Short mmCIF file of C-alpha atoms (C1' of nucleotides) in Angstrom, two decimals:
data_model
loop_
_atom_site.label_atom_id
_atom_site.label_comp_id
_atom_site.label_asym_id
_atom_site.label_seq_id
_atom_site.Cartn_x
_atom_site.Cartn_y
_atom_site.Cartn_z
CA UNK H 1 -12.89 21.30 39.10
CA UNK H 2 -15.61 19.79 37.49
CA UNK H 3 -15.03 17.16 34.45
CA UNK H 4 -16.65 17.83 31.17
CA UNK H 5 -15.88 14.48 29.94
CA UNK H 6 -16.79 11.71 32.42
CA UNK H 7 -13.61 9.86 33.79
CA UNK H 8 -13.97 6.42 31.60
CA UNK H 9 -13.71 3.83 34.95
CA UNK H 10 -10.38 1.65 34.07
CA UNK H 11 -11.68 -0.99 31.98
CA UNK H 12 -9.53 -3.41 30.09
CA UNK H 13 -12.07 -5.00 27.82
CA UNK H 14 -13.15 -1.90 26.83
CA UNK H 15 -10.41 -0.27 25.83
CA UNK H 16 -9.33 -3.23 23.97
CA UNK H 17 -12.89 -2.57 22.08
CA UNK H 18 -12.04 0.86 21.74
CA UNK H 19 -8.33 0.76 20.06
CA UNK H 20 -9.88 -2.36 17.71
CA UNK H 21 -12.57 0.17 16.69
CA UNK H 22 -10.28 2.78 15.62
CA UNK H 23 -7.89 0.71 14.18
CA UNK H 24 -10.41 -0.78 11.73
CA UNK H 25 -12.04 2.68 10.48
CA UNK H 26 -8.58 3.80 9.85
CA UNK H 27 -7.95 0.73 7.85
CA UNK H 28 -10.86 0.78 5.92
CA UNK H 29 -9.61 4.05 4.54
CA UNK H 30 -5.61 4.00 4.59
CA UNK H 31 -3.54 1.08 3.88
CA UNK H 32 -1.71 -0.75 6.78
CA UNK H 33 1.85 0.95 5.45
CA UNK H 34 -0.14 4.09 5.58
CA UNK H 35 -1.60 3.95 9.37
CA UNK H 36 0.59 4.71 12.11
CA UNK H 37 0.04 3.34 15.33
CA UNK H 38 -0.19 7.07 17.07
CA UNK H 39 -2.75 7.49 14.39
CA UNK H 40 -5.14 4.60 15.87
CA UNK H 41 -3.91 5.63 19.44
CA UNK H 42 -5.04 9.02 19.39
CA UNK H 43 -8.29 8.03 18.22
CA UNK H 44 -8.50 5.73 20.59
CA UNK H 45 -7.64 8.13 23.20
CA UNK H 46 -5.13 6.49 24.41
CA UNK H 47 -1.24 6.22 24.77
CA UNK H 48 1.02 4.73 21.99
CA UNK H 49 2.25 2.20 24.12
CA UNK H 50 -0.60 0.35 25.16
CA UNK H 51 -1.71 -0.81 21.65
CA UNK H 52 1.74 -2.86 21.51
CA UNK H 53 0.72 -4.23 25.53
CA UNK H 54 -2.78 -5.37 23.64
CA UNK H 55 -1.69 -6.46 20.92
CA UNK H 56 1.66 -7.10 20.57
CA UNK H 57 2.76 -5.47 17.31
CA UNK H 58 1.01 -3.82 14.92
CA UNK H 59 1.09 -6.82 12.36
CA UNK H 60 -0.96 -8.35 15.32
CA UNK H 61 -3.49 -5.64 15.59
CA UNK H 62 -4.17 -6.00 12.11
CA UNK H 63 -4.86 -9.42 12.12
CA UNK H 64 -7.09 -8.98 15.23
CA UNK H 65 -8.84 -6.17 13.31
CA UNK H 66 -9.18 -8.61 10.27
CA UNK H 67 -10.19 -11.54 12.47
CA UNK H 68 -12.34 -9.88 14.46
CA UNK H 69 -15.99 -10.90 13.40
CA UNK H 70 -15.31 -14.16 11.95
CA UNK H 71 -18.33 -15.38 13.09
CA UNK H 72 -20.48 -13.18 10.86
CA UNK H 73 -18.22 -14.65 8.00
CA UNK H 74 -18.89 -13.02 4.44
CA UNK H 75 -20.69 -15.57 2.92
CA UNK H 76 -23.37 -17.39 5.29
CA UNK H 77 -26.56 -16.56 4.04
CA UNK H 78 -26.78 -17.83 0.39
CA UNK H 79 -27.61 -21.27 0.95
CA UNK H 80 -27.02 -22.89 -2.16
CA UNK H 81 -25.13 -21.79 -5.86
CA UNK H 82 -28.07 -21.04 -7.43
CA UNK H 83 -28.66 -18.14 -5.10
CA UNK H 84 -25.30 -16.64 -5.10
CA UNK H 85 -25.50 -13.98 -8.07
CA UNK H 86 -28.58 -12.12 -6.53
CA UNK H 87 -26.70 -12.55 -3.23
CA UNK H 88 -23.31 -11.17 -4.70
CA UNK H 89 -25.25 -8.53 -6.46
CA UNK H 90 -27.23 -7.30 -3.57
CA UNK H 91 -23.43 -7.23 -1.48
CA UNK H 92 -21.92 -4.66 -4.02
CA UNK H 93 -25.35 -2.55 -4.32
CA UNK H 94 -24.85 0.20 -1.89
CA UNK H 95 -28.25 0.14 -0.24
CA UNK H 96 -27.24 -2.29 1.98
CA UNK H 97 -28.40 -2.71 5.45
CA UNK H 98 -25.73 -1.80 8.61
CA UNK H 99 -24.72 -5.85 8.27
CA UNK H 100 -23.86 -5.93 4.88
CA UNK H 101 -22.03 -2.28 5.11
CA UNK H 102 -20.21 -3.74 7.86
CA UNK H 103 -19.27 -6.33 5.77
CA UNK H 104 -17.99 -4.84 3.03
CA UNK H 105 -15.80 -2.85 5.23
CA UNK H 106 -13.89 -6.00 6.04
CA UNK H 107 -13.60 -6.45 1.79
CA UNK H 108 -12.20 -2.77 1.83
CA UNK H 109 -9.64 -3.36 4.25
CA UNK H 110 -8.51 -6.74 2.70
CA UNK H 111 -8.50 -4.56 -0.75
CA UNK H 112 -6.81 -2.09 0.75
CA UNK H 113 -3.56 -3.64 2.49
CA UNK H 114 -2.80 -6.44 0.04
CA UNK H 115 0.22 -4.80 -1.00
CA UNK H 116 2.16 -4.54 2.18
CA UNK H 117 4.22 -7.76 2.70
CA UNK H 118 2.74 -8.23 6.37
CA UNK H 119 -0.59 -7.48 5.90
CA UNK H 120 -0.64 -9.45 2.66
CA UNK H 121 0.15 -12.95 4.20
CA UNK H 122 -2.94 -11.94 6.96
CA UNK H 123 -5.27 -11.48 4.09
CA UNK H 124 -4.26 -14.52 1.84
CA UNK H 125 -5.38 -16.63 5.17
CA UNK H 126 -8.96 -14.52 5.35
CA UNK H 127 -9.43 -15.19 1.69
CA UNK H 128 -9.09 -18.97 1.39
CA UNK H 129 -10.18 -19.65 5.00
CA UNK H 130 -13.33 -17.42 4.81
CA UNK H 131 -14.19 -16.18 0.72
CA UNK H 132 -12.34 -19.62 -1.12
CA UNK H 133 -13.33 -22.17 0.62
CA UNK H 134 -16.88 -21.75 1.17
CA UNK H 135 -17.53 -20.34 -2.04
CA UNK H 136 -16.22 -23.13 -3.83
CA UNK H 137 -17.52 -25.88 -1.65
CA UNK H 138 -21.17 -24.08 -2.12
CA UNK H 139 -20.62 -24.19 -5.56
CA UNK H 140 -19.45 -27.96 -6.11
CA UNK H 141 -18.79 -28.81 -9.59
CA UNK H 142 -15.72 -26.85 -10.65
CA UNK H 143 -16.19 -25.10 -7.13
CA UNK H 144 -12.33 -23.45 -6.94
CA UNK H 145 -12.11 -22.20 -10.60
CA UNK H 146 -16.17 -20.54 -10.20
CA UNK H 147 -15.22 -18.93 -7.05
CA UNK H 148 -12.15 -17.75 -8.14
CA UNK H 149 -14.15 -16.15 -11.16
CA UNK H 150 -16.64 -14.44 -8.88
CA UNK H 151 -14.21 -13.00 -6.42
CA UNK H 152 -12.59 -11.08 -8.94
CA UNK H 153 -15.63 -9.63 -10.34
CA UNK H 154 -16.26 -8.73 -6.15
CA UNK H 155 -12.35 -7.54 -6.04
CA UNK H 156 -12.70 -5.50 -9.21
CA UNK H 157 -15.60 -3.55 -8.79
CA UNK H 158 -14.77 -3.57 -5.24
CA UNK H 159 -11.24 -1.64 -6.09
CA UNK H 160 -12.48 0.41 -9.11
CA UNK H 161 -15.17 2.04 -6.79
CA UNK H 162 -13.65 2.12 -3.48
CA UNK H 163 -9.77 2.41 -3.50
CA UNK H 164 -9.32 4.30 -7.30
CA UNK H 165 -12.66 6.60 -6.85
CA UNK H 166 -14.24 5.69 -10.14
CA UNK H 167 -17.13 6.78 -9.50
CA UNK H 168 -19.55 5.38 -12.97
CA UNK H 169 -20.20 2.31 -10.79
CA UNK H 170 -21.37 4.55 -8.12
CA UNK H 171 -25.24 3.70 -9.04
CA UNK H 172 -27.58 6.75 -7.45
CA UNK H 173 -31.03 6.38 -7.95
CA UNK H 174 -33.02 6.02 -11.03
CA UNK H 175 -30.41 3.07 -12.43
CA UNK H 176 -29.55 0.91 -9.24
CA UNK H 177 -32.26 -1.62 -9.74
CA UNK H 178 -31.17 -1.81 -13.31
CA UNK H 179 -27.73 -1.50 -12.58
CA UNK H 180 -27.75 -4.11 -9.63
CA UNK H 181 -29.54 -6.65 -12.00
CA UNK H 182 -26.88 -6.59 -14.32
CA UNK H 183 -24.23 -7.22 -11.80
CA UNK H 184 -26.20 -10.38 -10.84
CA UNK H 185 -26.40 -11.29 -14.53
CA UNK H 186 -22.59 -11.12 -15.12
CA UNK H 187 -21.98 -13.17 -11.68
CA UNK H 188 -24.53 -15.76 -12.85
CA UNK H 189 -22.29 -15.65 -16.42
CA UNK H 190 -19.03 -16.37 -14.14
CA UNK H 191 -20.74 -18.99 -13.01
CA UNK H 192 -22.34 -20.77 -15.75
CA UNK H 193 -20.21 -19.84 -18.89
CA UNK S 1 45.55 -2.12 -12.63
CA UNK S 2 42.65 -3.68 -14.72
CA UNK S 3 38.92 -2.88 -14.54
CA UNK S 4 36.70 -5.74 -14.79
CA UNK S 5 33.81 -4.33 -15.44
CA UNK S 6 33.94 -0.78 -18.00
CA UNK S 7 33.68 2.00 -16.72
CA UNK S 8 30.14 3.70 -17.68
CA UNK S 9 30.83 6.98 -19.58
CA UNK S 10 29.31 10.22 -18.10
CA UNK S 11 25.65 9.78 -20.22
CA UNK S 12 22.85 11.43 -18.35
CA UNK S 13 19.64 10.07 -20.83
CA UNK S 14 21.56 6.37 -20.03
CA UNK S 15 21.80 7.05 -16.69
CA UNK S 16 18.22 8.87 -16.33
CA UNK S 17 16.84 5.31 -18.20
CA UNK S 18 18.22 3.06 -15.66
CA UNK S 19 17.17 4.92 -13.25
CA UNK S 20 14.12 4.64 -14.54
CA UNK S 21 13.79 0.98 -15.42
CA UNK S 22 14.95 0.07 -12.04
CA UNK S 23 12.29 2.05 -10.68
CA UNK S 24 10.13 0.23 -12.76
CA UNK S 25 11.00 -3.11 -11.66
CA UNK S 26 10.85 -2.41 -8.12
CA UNK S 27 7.34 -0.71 -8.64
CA UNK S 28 5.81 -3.60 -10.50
CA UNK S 29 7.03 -5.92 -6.86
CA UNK S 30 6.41 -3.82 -4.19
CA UNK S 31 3.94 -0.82 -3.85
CA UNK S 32 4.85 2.87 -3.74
CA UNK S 33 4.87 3.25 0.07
CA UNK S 34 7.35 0.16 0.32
CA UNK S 35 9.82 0.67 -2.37
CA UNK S 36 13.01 3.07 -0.67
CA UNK S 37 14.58 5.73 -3.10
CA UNK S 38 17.44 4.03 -1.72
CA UNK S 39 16.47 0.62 -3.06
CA UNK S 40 16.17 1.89 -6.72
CA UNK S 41 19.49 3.78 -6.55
CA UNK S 42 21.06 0.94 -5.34
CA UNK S 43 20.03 -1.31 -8.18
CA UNK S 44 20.44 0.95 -10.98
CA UNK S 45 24.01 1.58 -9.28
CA UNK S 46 23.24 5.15 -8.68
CA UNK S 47 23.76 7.33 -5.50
CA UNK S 48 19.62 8.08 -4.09
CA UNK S 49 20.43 11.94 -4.42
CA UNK S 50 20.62 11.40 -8.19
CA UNK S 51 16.78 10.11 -8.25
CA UNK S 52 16.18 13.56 -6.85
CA UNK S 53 17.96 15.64 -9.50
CA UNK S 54 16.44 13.85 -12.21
CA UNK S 55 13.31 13.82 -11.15
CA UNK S 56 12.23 16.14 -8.67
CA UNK S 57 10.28 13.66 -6.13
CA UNK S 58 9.61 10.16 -5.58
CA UNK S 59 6.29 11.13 -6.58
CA UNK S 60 7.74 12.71 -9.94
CA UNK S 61 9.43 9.38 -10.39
CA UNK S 62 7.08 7.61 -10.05
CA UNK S 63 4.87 9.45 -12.62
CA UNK S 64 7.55 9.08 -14.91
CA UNK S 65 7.48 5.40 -14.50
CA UNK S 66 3.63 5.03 -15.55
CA UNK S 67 3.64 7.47 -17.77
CA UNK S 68 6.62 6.29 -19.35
CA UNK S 69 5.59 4.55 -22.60
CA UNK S 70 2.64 6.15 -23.04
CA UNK S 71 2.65 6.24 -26.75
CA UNK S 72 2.38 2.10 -26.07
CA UNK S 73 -1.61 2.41 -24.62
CA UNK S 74 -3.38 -0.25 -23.37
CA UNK S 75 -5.77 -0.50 -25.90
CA UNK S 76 -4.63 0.41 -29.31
CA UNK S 77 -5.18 -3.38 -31.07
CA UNK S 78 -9.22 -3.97 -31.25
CA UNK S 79 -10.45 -2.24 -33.72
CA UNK S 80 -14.48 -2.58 -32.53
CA UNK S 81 -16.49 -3.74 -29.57
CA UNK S 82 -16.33 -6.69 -30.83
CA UNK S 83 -12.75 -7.62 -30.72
CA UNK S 84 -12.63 -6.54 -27.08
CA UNK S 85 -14.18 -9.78 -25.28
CA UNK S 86 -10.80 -12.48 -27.15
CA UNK S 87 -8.53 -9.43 -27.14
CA UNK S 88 -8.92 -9.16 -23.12
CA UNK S 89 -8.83 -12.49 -22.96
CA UNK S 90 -5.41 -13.06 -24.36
CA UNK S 91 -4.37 -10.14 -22.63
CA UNK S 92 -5.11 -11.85 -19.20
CA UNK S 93 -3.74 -15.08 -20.69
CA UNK S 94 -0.27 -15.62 -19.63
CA UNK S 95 1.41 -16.82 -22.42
CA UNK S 96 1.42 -12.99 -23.47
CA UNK S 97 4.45 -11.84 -25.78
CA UNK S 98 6.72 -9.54 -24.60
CA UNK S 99 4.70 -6.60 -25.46
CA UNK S 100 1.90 -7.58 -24.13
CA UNK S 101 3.56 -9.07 -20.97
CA UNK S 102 4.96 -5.46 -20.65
CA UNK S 103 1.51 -4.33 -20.69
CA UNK S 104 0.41 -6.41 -17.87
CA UNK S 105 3.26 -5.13 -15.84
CA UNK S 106 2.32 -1.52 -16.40
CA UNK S 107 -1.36 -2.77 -15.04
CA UNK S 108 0.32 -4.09 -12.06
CA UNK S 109 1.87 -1.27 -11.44
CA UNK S 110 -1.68 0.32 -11.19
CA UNK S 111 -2.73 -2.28 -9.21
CA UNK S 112 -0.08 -2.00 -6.50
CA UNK S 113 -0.06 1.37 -5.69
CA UNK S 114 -3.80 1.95 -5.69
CA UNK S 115 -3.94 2.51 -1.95
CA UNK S 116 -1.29 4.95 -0.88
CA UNK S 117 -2.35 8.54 -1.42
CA UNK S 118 0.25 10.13 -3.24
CA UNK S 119 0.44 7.32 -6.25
CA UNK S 120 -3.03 6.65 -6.35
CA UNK S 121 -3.91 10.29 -7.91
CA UNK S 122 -1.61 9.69 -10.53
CA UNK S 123 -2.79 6.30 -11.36
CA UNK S 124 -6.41 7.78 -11.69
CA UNK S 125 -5.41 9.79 -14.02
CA UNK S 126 -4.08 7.13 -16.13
CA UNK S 127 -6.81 5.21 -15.31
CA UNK S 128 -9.21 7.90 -17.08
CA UNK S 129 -6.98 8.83 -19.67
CA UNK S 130 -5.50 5.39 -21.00
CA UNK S 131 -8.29 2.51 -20.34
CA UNK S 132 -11.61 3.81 -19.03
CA UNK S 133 -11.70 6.74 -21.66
CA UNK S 134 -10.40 4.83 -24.87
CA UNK S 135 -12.71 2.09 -23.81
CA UNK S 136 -16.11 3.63 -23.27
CA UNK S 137 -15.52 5.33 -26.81
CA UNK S 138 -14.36 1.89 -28.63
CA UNK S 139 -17.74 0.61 -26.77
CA UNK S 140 -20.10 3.38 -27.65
CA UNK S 141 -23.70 3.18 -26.44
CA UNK S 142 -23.65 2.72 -22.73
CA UNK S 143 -19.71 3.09 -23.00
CA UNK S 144 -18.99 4.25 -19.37
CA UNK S 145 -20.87 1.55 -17.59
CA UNK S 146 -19.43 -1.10 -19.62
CA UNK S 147 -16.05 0.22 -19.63
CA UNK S 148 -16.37 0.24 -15.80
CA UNK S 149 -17.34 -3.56 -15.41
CA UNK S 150 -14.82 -4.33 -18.07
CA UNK S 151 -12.32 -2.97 -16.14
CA UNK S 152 -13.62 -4.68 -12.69
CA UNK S 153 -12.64 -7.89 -14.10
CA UNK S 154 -9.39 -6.96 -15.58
CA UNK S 155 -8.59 -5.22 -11.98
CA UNK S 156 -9.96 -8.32 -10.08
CA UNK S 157 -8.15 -11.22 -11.77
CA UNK S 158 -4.75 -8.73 -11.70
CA UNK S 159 -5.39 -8.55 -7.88
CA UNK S 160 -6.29 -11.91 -7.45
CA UNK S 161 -3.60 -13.56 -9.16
CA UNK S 162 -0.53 -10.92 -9.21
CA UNK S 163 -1.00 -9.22 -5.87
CA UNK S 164 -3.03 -11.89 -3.67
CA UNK S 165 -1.10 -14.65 -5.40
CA UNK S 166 -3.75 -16.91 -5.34
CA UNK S 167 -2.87 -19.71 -7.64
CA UNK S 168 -6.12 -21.09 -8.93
CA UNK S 169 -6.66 -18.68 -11.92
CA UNK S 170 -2.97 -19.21 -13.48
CA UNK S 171 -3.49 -21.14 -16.29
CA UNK S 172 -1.17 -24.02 -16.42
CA UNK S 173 -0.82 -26.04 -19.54
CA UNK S 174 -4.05 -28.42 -20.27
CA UNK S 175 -6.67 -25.59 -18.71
CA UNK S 176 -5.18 -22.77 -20.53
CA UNK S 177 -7.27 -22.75 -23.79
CA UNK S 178 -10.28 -23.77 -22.03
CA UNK S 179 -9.44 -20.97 -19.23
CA UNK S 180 -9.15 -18.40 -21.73
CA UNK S 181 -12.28 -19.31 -23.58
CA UNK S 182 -14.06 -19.15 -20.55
CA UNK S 183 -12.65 -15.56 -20.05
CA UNK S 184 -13.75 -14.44 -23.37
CA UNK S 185 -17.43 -15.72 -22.37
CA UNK S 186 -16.76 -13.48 -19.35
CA UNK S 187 -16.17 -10.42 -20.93
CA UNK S 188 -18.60 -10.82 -23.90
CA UNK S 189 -21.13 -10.90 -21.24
CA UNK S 190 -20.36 -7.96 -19.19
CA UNK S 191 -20.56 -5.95 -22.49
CA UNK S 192 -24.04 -8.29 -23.25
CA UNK S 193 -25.65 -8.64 -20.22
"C1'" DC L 1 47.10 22.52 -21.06
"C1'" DG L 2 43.84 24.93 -18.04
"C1'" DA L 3 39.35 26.77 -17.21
"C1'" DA L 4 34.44 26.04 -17.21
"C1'" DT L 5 30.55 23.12 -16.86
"C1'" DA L 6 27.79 19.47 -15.94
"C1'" DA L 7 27.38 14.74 -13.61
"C1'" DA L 8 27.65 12.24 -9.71
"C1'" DT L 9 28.66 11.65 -4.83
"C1'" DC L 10 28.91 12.62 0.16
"C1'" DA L 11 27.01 13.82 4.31
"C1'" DA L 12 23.61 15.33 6.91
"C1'" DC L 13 19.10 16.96 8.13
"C1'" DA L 14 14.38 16.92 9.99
"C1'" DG L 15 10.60 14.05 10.60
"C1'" DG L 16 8.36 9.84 11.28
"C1'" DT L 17 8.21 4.66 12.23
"C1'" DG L 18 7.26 0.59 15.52
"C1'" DT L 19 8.80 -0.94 19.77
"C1'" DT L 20 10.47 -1.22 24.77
"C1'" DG L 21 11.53 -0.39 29.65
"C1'" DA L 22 10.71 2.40 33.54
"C1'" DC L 23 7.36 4.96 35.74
"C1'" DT L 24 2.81 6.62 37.62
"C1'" DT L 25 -1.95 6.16 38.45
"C1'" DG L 26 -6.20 3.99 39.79
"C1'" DC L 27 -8.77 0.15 41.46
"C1'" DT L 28 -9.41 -3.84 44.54
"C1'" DT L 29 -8.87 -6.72 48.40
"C1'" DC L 30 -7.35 -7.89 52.78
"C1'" DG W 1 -6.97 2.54 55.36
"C1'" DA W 2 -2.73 0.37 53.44
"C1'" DA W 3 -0.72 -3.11 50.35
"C1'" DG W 4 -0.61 -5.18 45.93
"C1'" DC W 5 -1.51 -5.46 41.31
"C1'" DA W 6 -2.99 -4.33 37.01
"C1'" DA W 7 -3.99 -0.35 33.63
"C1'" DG W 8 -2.21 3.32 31.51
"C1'" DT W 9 1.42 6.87 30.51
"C1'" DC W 10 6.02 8.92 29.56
"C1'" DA W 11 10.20 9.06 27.37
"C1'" DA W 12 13.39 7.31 24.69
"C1'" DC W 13 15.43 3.95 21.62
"C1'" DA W 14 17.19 2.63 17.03
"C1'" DC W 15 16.04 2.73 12.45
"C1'" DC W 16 14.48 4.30 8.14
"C1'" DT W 17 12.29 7.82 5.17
"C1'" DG W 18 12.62 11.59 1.35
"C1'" DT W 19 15.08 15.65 0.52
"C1'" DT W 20 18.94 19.18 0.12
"C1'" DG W 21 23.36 21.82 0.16
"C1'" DA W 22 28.12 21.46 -0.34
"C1'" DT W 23 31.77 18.83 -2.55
"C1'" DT W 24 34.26 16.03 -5.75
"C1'" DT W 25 34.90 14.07 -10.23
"C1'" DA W 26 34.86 13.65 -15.16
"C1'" DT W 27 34.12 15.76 -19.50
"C1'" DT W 28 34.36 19.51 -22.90
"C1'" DC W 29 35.79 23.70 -24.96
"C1'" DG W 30 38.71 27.68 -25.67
#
DNA sequence: CGAATAAATCAACAGGTGTTGACTTGCTTC
DNA sequence: GAAGCAAGTCAACACCTGTTGATTTATTCG
């Protein structure tokens, strides 16, 4: 009999990759209450059972799938306060290159799962450790309080469009340059008022 | 042999309201997917196949429950554009009054049970109806776009603070003027900017 | 009082959840 | 090539979910 699909060689790493993969596009569009494991298995291709012998429990897929890139943390290229509105700005414009998309995929899943008394505690961690901190030590002078200011602005617009489907922030076209500057002129405001 | 506590005469609008301001209560703590039928009943001190006579569903409950004091919107106080920037701003404010406290919980509601399917259809339609509609016309020119980053802030300090439970944007005592005023200055410029 | 009616409860269903132990399969190494 | 070991699968577990039909209880009306 000959094999349509090629027989995948046994390859722990890999399939490790694979189940992490699935697991975090289903999380970027259901919460973690509303993802079941044979969900993210069956995309996977691959039996129920072996996401627990990865990872241990679902709770600890998640926070692998949260953890994952922490290298490419959110918020390593502006390099000093000054630069952070046209930064921010640029994030929530939807032009953005494969990186930044990437990125705000993480955002979505945090956004998504912060209900959820498991997941919740994971993503209070990611946001101090990786959106908090750096923010407000970039910032300096009232560094906490500023950051705190701008992340909602991020949170907000990052709900409003992506999790509730409101779709005026949705800029096509003819007013995303406008509609981007003004987004950098209300984070410079958070920042300066 | 004598009852401590009186017995509760058949009523079925008192027993329909506990119902529904257990519901409530649960709702504004825990999101849609996490809160049991079972739960509710048991606080309002109800058997869970009650909830479904009275009101069809969970999701039909749950309707109810945001829907519920409807005639109470959001945004009946400012009169003009103008008002909107201090009026938000004391809404956000924590030392709120009962009504507007009330308020905030309703919001939270919103905010909880974004995610989740089922409850997050019926929360954009209140979302249209009650705060992005009322708002864009209170606004007028450009009354959608504003609306929209209005509402990004109110969402992202809501999230922030009530569901993430970071700490750094509740106002405690000395701050809370100078917080406030600082959120005004936020707001005035998303309408400005 | 006794019959009728509505309110509330009981019990169970069918489906889905994450998790676990036993089992089979495939690869590797002696 | 056969043994050993890890990778992957199967089946089942307790548990919990929303929902529903039959049953009991309290109230009301003739």
């Amino acid at each position: 009999m000959v094999r349509t699909t090629p027989i995948r060689k046994r390859n722990p790493v890999a399939t490790r990759a694979t189940i992490l993969a699935a697991a975090h596009q289903r999380f970027v569009r259901e919460s973690y209450d509303g993802v079941g494991l044979r969900d993210i298995a069956s995309d996977a291709g691959v039996d129920v059972a072996l996401i627990g012998r990865y990872f241990g429990s679902k709770e600890g897929l998640f926070r692998e799938v949260v953890f994952a890139d922490k290298e490419a943390d959110l918020f390593r290229e502006p390099k000093s306060a000054a630069d952070l509105p046209a930064f921010l700005a640029q994030l929530v414009a939807e032009d953005a290159d494969e990186d930044r998309q990437h990125r705000m995929e993480m955002f979505i899943i945090m956004l998504r799962s912060a209900s959820s008394p498991k997941a919740g505690e994971i993503i209070r961690d990611l946001v101090h450790l990786d959106v908090l901190g750096p923010l407000a030590e970039l910032i300096g002078k009232d560094g906490e309080l500023r950051a705190n200011m701008l992340l909602s602005i991020l949170i907000g617009i990052g709900v409003l469009r992506s999790i509730m489907r409101v779709d005026a922030l949705s800029l096509d076209d003819g007013d995303r340059a406008e509609c981007t500057e003004r987004f950098r002129c209300l984070f410079e405001a958070a920042l300066t008022c």
